[in-house]
Amino acid sequence: MFVISYMRILKKILKYLGIIVIIPVLYIIISIVASYITVNKNDGLTEKKHSIYLASDGIHLEIIIPKLDLDPTILNGLTYTEEEQFFSFGWGDKTFYIKTSTWSDFTIINKYKAAFANTPALLHVIRYSTLKNNWVEIKMNSSELRKINTYINNTFQLDPDNKKIILPGLGYYKNDDFYEAKGNYNCFNTCNTWINTGLKQSDVKACLWTPFDFRLLEIHKK
């Protein structure tokens, strides 16, 4: 009897361990497949006079728009100087942004919360004075530019007076700030998913769905 009970317990343990292993494997497989399905393929019929850019730190994508191409509604309420001509927007997990100024701060607990806890989000706005060589250019027509502006603007969380909500003193450097954002972060809705969704809604070439940065960069380097 003891041996039978022991075997039953062992089978249950192995079953649960199998589920724990299978779930992340399926997630990775689905993510890769969806990342390589391209949507909004450019037809080349519309003249694209505007340029926006993608940048990555190796994991996290941000989208950069020249100040001259930013909707005034987005600029309203942002902190910036006259010298700063490019604005980078990144959406992500609030806990990650606040508690992980470096990758070494990204603890197991923070990883778990970011992936599974459906946590609140922030918009990270970085301001640059010059164009960077490692940015990946995306050409856009006026309609596409207007749509990506609307997408970013609609991501800002507003206070009762319809003003952007800045988090004072939380920027990493002198040229960046954090703002309260709409949405919740999880493994199905990541910082890179936010960028991809914005491109899709703007009728720009993008992935069917992706939580990664590499495929969007590949698509637009071609």
PDB file of C-alpha atoms in Angstrom:
ATOM      1  CA  MET A   1       0.000   0.000   0.000  1.00  0.00           C
ATOM      2  CA  PHE A   2       2.808   2.360   0.883  1.00  0.00           C
ATOM      3  CA  VAL A   3       4.505   1.751  -2.479  1.00  0.00           C
ATOM      4  CA  ILE A   4       1.246   2.327  -4.388  1.00  0.00           C
ATOM      5  CA  SER A   5       0.592   5.619  -2.551  1.00  0.00           C
ATOM      6  CA  TYR A   6       4.158   6.716  -3.173  1.00  0.00           C
ATOM      7  CA  MET A   7       3.853   5.995  -6.900  1.00  0.00           C
ATOM      8  CA  ARG A   8       0.602   7.942  -7.123  1.00  0.00           C
ATOM      9  CA  ILE A   9       2.194  10.951  -5.466  1.00  0.00           C
ATOM     10  CA  LEU A  10       5.207  10.698  -7.754  1.00  0.00           C
ATOM     11  CA  LYS A  11       2.969  10.571 -10.849  1.00  0.00           C
ATOM     12  CA  LYS A  12       1.105  13.683  -9.710  1.00  0.00           C
ATOM     13  CA  ILE A  13       4.366  15.518  -9.107  1.00  0.00           C
ATOM     14  CA  LEU A  14       5.675  14.556 -12.547  1.00  0.00           C
ATOM     15  CA  LYS A  15       2.377  15.608 -14.132  1.00  0.00           C
ATOM     16  CA  TYR A  16       2.508  19.070 -12.580  1.00  0.00           C
ATOM     17  CA  LEU A  17       6.189  19.452 -13.448  1.00  0.00           C
ATOM     18  CA  GLY A  18       5.344  18.541 -17.031  1.00  0.00           C
ATOM     19  CA  ILE A  19       2.672  21.223 -17.173  1.00  0.00           C
ATOM     20  CA  ILE A  20       5.092  23.779 -15.728  1.00  0.00           C
ATOM     21  CA  VAL A  21       7.613  22.923 -18.461  1.00  0.00           C
ATOM     22  CA  ILE A  22       5.119  22.685 -21.349  1.00  0.00           C
ATOM     23  CA  ILE A  23       3.476  26.085 -20.799  1.00  0.00           C
ATOM     24  CA  PRO A  24       6.625  28.230 -21.345  1.00  0.00           C
ATOM     25  CA  VAL A  25       7.708  26.015 -24.266  1.00  0.00           C
ATOM     26  CA  LEU A  26       4.332  26.515 -25.973  1.00  0.00           C
ATOM     27  CA  TYR A  27       4.528  30.243 -25.253  1.00  0.00           C
ATOM     28  CA  ILE A  28       7.919  30.500 -26.958  1.00  0.00           C
ATOM     29  CA  ILE A  29       6.822  28.432 -29.975  1.00  0.00           C
ATOM     30  CA  ILE A  30       3.621  30.440 -30.494  1.00  0.00           C
ATOM     31  CA  SER A  31       5.509  33.707 -29.996  1.00  0.00           C
ATOM     32  CA  ILE A  32       8.114  32.857 -32.622  1.00  0.00           C
ATOM     33  CA  VAL A  33       5.550  31.644 -35.167  1.00  0.00           C
ATOM     34  CA  ALA A  34       3.358  34.733 -34.693  1.00  0.00           C
ATOM     35  CA  SER A  35       6.430  36.978 -34.898  1.00  0.00           C
ATOM     36  CA  TYR A  36       7.268  35.642 -38.359  1.00  0.00           C
ATOM     37  CA  ILE A  37       3.782  36.221 -39.748  1.00  0.00           C
ATOM     38  CA  THR A  38       3.955  39.702 -41.278  1.00  0.00           C
ATOM     39  CA  VAL A  39       0.920  41.974 -41.587  1.00  0.00           C
ATOM     40  CA  ASN A  40       0.387  45.312 -43.356  1.00  0.00           C
ATOM     41  CA  LYS A  41       2.920  44.651 -46.083  1.00  0.00           C
ATOM     42  CA  ASN A  42       3.815  47.911 -47.800  1.00  0.00           C
ATOM     43  CA  ASP A  43       2.144  48.357 -51.179  1.00  0.00           C
ATOM     44  CA  GLY A  44       4.528  51.093 -52.292  1.00  0.00           C
ATOM     45  CA  LEU A  45       1.681  53.139 -53.796  1.00  0.00           C
ATOM     46  CA  THR A  46       1.747  56.002 -51.296  1.00  0.00           C
ATOM     47  CA  GLU A  47       4.601  58.458 -51.005  1.00  0.00           C
ATOM     48  CA  LYS A  48       6.213  58.194 -47.581  1.00  0.00           C
ATOM     49  CA  LYS A  49       7.768  61.533 -46.637  1.00  0.00           C
ATOM     50  CA  HIS A  50       8.036  61.024 -42.878  1.00  0.00           C
ATOM     51  CA  SER A  51      10.476  58.982 -40.804  1.00  0.00           C
ATOM     52  CA  ILE A  52      10.073  57.484 -37.359  1.00  0.00           C
ATOM     53  CA  TYR A  53      12.523  55.083 -35.727  1.00  0.00           C
ATOM     54  CA  LEU A  54      12.822  51.950 -33.607  1.00  0.00           C
ATOM     55  CA  ALA A  55      15.501  51.431 -30.966  1.00  0.00           C
ATOM     56  CA  SER A  56      16.232  48.523 -28.644  1.00  0.00           C
ATOM     57  CA  ASP A  57      18.411  47.950 -25.603  1.00  0.00           C
ATOM     58  CA  GLY A  58      18.574  44.287 -26.544  1.00  0.00           C
ATOM     59  CA  ILE A  59      15.200  43.379 -25.051  1.00  0.00           C
ATOM     60  CA  HIS A  60      12.999  46.450 -24.844  1.00  0.00           C
ATOM     61  CA  LEU A  61      11.832  48.373 -27.930  1.00  0.00           C
ATOM     62  CA  GLU A  62      11.053  52.068 -28.039  1.00  0.00           C
ATOM     63  CA  ILE A  63       9.583  54.136 -30.860  1.00  0.00           C
ATOM     64  CA  ILE A  64      11.140  57.499 -31.709  1.00  0.00           C
ATOM     65  CA  ILE A  65       9.417  60.375 -33.474  1.00  0.00           C
ATOM     66  CA  PRO A  66      10.977  63.709 -34.501  1.00  0.00           C
ATOM     67  CA  LYS A  67       9.494  66.651 -32.636  1.00  0.00           C
ATOM     68  CA  LEU A  68       8.361  68.248 -35.895  1.00  0.00           C
ATOM     69  CA  ASP A  69       6.238  65.155 -36.615  1.00  0.00           C
ATOM     70  CA  LEU A  70       4.716  64.875 -33.149  1.00  0.00           C
ATOM     71  CA  ASP A  71       1.108  65.881 -32.636  1.00  0.00           C
ATOM     72  CA  PRO A  72       0.952  69.040 -30.477  1.00  0.00           C
ATOM     73  CA  THR A  73      -1.415  67.171 -28.144  1.00  0.00           C
ATOM     74  CA  ILE A  74       1.393  64.762 -27.270  1.00  0.00           C
ATOM     75  CA  LEU A  75       3.909  67.549 -26.712  1.00  0.00           C
ATOM     76  CA  ASN A  76       1.461  69.360 -24.451  1.00  0.00           C
ATOM     77  CA  GLY A  77       2.378  68.416 -20.897  1.00  0.00           C
ATOM     78  CA  LEU A  78       5.751  66.869 -21.716  1.00  0.00           C
ATOM     79  CA  THR A  79       8.954  68.192 -20.212  1.00  0.00           C
ATOM     80  CA  TYR A  80      11.569  69.111 -22.834  1.00  0.00           C
ATOM     81  CA  THR A  81      14.011  71.777 -23.996  1.00  0.00           C
ATOM     82  CA  GLU A  82      14.315  73.532 -27.342  1.00  0.00           C
ATOM     83  CA  GLU A  83      17.470  71.549 -28.141  1.00  0.00           C
ATOM     84  CA  GLU A  84      15.716  68.186 -27.836  1.00  0.00           C
ATOM     85  CA  GLN A  85      14.433  67.199 -31.281  1.00  0.00           C
ATOM     86  CA  PHE A  86      13.535  63.490 -30.978  1.00  0.00           C
ATOM     87  CA  PHE A  87      11.132  61.849 -28.534  1.00  0.00           C
ATOM     88  CA  SER A  88      11.322  58.165 -27.655  1.00  0.00           C
ATOM     89  CA  PHE A  89       8.255  56.381 -26.259  1.00  0.00           C
ATOM     90  CA  GLY A  90       8.399  53.071 -24.449  1.00  0.00           C
ATOM     91  CA  TRP A  91       5.522  51.381 -22.643  1.00  0.00           C
ATOM     92  CA  GLY A  92       6.182  48.874 -19.889  1.00  0.00           C
ATOM     93  CA  ASP A  93       5.640  47.391 -16.460  1.00  0.00           C
ATOM     94  CA  LYS A  94       5.509  50.014 -13.700  1.00  0.00           C
ATOM     95  CA  THR A  95       7.358  47.814 -11.190  1.00  0.00           C
ATOM     96  CA  PHE A  96      10.111  47.104 -13.694  1.00  0.00           C
ATOM     97  CA  TYR A  97      10.595  50.767 -14.571  1.00  0.00           C
ATOM     98  CA  ILE A  98      10.614  51.997 -10.974  1.00  0.00           C
ATOM     99  CA  LYS A  99      12.620  49.224  -9.312  1.00  0.00           C
ATOM    100  CA  THR A 100      15.043  48.202 -12.048  1.00  0.00           C
ATOM    101  CA  SER A 101      17.188  51.106 -13.117  1.00  0.00           C
ATOM    102  CA  THR A 102      19.740  48.444 -14.130  1.00  0.00           C
ATOM    103  CA  TRP A 103      19.259  44.863 -15.350  1.00  0.00           C
ATOM    104  CA  SER A 104      20.939  43.571 -12.159  1.00  0.00           C
ATOM    105  CA  ASP A 105      17.918  44.916 -10.240  1.00  0.00           C
ATOM    106  CA  PHE A 106      15.567  42.699 -12.250  1.00  0.00           C
ATOM    107  CA  THR A 107      15.015  40.076  -9.517  1.00  0.00           C
ATOM    108  CA  ILE A 108      13.079  36.816  -9.816  1.00  0.00           C
ATOM    109  CA  ILE A 109      10.172  38.410  -7.940  1.00  0.00           C
ATOM    110  CA  ASN A 110      10.113  41.367 -10.332  1.00  0.00           C
ATOM    111  CA  LYS A 111      10.259  38.986 -13.308  1.00  0.00           C
ATOM    112  CA  TYR A 112       7.321  37.000 -11.987  1.00  0.00           C
ATOM    113  CA  LYS A 113       5.234  40.109 -11.337  1.00  0.00           C
ATOM    114  CA  ALA A 114       5.991  41.519 -14.775  1.00  0.00           C
ATOM    115  CA  ALA A 115       5.090  38.292 -16.574  1.00  0.00           C
ATOM    116  CA  PHE A 116       2.050  37.061 -14.670  1.00  0.00           C
ATOM    117  CA  ALA A 117       0.661  39.699 -12.318  1.00  0.00           C
ATOM    118  CA  ASN A 118      -1.003  41.927 -14.949  1.00  0.00           C
ATOM    119  CA  THR A 119       0.635  44.987 -13.412  1.00  0.00           C
ATOM    120  CA  PRO A 120      -0.008  48.696 -14.138  1.00  0.00           C
ATOM    121  CA  ALA A 121       2.060  50.353 -16.865  1.00  0.00           C
ATOM    122  CA  LEU A 122       4.049  53.518 -17.428  1.00  0.00           C
ATOM    123  CA  LEU A 123       5.177  55.431 -20.507  1.00  0.00           C
ATOM    124  CA  HIS A 124       8.905  56.137 -20.577  1.00  0.00           C
ATOM    125  CA  VAL A 125       9.702  59.266 -22.606  1.00  0.00           C
ATOM    126  CA  ILE A 126      13.326  59.924 -23.525  1.00  0.00           C
ATOM    127  CA  ARG A 127      14.386  63.081 -25.330  1.00  0.00           C
ATOM    128  CA  TYR A 128      17.334  63.309 -27.747  1.00  0.00           C
ATOM    129  CA  SER A 129      19.034  66.238 -29.428  1.00  0.00           C
ATOM    130  CA  THR A 130      20.406  64.288 -32.395  1.00  0.00           C
ATOM    131  CA  LEU A 131      19.610  61.253 -34.524  1.00  0.00           C
ATOM    132  CA  LYS A 132      21.400  58.051 -33.407  1.00  0.00           C
ATOM    133  CA  ASN A 133      23.150  55.710 -35.851  1.00  0.00           C
ATOM    134  CA  ASN A 134      21.681  52.542 -34.323  1.00  0.00           C
ATOM    135  CA  TRP A 135      18.049  53.600 -34.791  1.00  0.00           C
ATOM    136  CA  VAL A 136      16.070  51.673 -37.414  1.00  0.00           C
ATOM    137  CA  GLU A 137      14.143  53.948 -39.764  1.00  0.00           C
ATOM    138  CA  ILE A 138      10.490  53.400 -40.697  1.00  0.00           C
ATOM    139  CA  LYS A 139       9.147  55.482 -43.571  1.00  0.00           C
ATOM    140  CA  MET A 140       5.542  56.659 -43.213  1.00  0.00           C
ATOM    141  CA  ASN A 141       2.953  58.605 -45.142  1.00  0.00           C
ATOM    142  CA  SER A 142       0.865  61.315 -43.484  1.00  0.00           C
ATOM    143  CA  SER A 143      -2.019  58.985 -42.646  1.00  0.00           C
ATOM    144  CA  GLU A 144       0.250  56.430 -40.959  1.00  0.00           C
ATOM    145  CA  LEU A 145       2.037  59.163 -39.020  1.00  0.00           C
ATOM    146  CA  ARG A 146      -1.264  60.562 -37.800  1.00  0.00           C
ATOM    147  CA  LYS A 147      -2.377  57.113 -36.612  1.00  0.00           C
ATOM    148  CA  ILE A 148       0.806  56.375 -34.659  1.00  0.00           C
ATOM    149  CA  ASN A 149       0.534  59.792 -33.019  1.00  0.00           C
ATOM    150  CA  THR A 150      -3.046  59.031 -32.012  1.00  0.00           C
ATOM    151  CA  TYR A 151      -2.033  55.623 -30.662  1.00  0.00           C
ATOM    152  CA  ILE A 152       0.716  57.076 -28.459  1.00  0.00           C
ATOM    153  CA  ASN A 153      -1.426  59.981 -27.301  1.00  0.00           C
ATOM    154  CA  ASN A 154      -4.238  57.635 -26.300  1.00  0.00           C
ATOM    155  CA  THR A 155      -1.838  55.609 -24.149  1.00  0.00           C
ATOM    156  CA  PHE A 156      -1.212  58.467 -21.705  1.00  0.00           C
ATOM    157  CA  GLN A 157      -3.275  58.287 -18.546  1.00  0.00           C
ATOM    158  CA  LEU A 158      -4.814  61.694 -17.793  1.00  0.00           C
ATOM    159  CA  ASP A 159      -5.817  63.293 -14.507  1.00  0.00           C
ATOM    160  CA  PRO A 160      -9.310  64.793 -13.905  1.00  0.00           C
ATOM    161  CA  ASP A 161      -8.094  67.997 -15.600  1.00  0.00           C
ATOM    162  CA  ASN A 162      -7.067  66.027 -18.735  1.00  0.00           C
ATOM    163  CA  LYS A 163      -3.362  66.542 -18.045  1.00  0.00           C
ATOM    164  CA  LYS A 164      -0.613  63.964 -18.344  1.00  0.00           C
ATOM    165  CA  ILE A 165       0.465  62.483 -15.012  1.00  0.00           C
ATOM    166  CA  ILE A 166       4.239  62.728 -14.645  1.00  0.00           C
ATOM    167  CA  LEU A 167       6.081  60.824 -11.901  1.00  0.00           C
ATOM    168  CA  PRO A 168       8.587  63.421 -10.637  1.00  0.00           C
ATOM    169  CA  GLY A 169      12.139  62.344  -9.932  1.00  0.00           C
ATOM    170  CA  LEU A 170      11.861  58.820 -11.373  1.00  0.00           C
ATOM    171  CA  GLY A 171      13.751  59.417 -14.607  1.00  0.00           C
ATOM    172  CA  TYR A 172      17.073  57.628 -15.008  1.00  0.00           C
ATOM    173  CA  TYR A 173      18.847  60.616 -16.561  1.00  0.00           C
ATOM    174  CA  LYS A 174      18.301  64.323 -17.207  1.00  0.00           C
ATOM    175  CA  ASN A 175      16.586  63.679 -20.524  1.00  0.00           C
ATOM    176  CA  ASP A 176      13.830  61.233 -19.550  1.00  0.00           C
ATOM    177  CA  ASP A 177      10.605  61.072 -17.543  1.00  0.00           C
ATOM    178  CA  PHE A 178       7.905  58.562 -16.651  1.00  0.00           C
ATOM    179  CA  TYR A 179       4.188  59.133 -17.127  1.00  0.00           C
ATOM    180  CA  GLU A 180       1.194  57.115 -15.983  1.00  0.00           C
ATOM    181  CA  ALA A 181      -0.127  54.984 -18.846  1.00  0.00           C
ATOM    182  CA  LYS A 182      -3.218  53.051 -19.755  1.00  0.00           C
ATOM    183  CA  GLY A 183      -3.166  49.272 -19.891  1.00  0.00           C
ATOM    184  CA  ASN A 184      -1.621  46.451 -17.892  1.00  0.00           C
ATOM    185  CA  TYR A 185       1.597  44.572 -18.520  1.00  0.00           C
ATOM    186  CA  ASN A 186       1.801  40.776 -18.702  1.00  0.00           C
ATOM    187  CA  CYS A 187       3.477  38.089 -20.794  1.00  0.00           C
ATOM    188  CA  PHE A 188       0.851  38.512 -23.537  1.00  0.00           C
ATOM    189  CA  ASN A 189       0.993  42.313 -23.522  1.00  0.00           C
ATOM    190  CA  THR A 190       4.628  43.366 -23.288  1.00  0.00           C
ATOM    191  CA  CYS A 191       6.589  46.510 -24.081  1.00  0.00           C
ATOM    192  CA  ASN A 192       7.293  45.131 -27.553  1.00  0.00           C
ATOM    193  CA  THR A 193       3.685  44.052 -28.044  1.00  0.00           C
ATOM    194  CA  TRP A 194       2.684  47.670 -27.399  1.00  0.00           C
ATOM    195  CA  ILE A 195       5.024  48.859 -30.178  1.00  0.00           C
ATOM    196  CA  ASN A 196       3.826  46.154 -32.549  1.00  0.00           C
ATOM    197  CA  THR A 197       0.164  46.964 -31.897  1.00  0.00           C
ATOM    198  CA  GLY A 198       0.828  50.628 -32.604  1.00  0.00           C
ATOM    199  CA  LEU A 199       2.423  49.814 -35.950  1.00  0.00           C
ATOM    200  CA  LYS A 200      -0.405  47.438 -36.856  1.00  0.00           C
ATOM    201  CA  GLN A 201      -3.057  50.034 -36.018  1.00  0.00           C
ATOM    202  CA  SER A 202      -1.132  52.584 -38.088  1.00  0.00           C
ATOM    203  CA  ASP A 203      -1.201  50.283 -41.150  1.00  0.00           C
ATOM    204  CA  VAL A 204       2.571  49.883 -40.999  1.00  0.00           C
ATOM    205  CA  LYS A 205       4.349  46.580 -41.563  1.00  0.00           C
ATOM    206  CA  ALA A 206       4.411  44.602 -38.313  1.00  0.00           C
ATOM    207  CA  CYS A 207       4.106  41.116 -36.801  1.00  0.00           C
ATOM    208  CA  LEU A 208       0.833  39.296 -36.273  1.00  0.00           C
ATOM    209  CA  TRP A 209       1.821  39.353 -32.585  1.00  0.00           C
ATOM    210  CA  THR A 210       5.158  39.435 -30.830  1.00  0.00           C
ATOM    211  CA  PRO A 211       6.498  39.854 -27.295  1.00  0.00           C
ATOM    212  CA  PHE A 212      10.041  40.208 -28.700  1.00  0.00           C
ATOM    213  CA  ASP A 213      12.082  43.045 -30.194  1.00  0.00           C
ATOM    214  CA  PHE A 214      14.197  41.249 -32.804  1.00  0.00           C
ATOM    215  CA  ARG A 215      11.578  40.536 -35.459  1.00  0.00           C
ATOM    216  CA  LEU A 216      10.296  44.118 -35.743  1.00  0.00           C
ATOM    217  CA  LEU A 217      13.876  45.292 -36.149  1.00  0.00           C
ATOM    218  CA  GLU A 218      14.470  42.670 -38.854  1.00  0.00           C
ATOM    219  CA  ILE A 219      11.328  43.627 -40.748  1.00  0.00           C
ATOM    220  CA  HIS A 220      12.267  47.282 -40.973  1.00  0.00           C
ATOM    221  CA  LYS A 221      15.985  46.829 -41.645  1.00  0.00           C
ATOM    222  CA  LYS A 222      15.111  45.238 -44.984  1.00  0.00           C
TER     223      LYS A 222
END
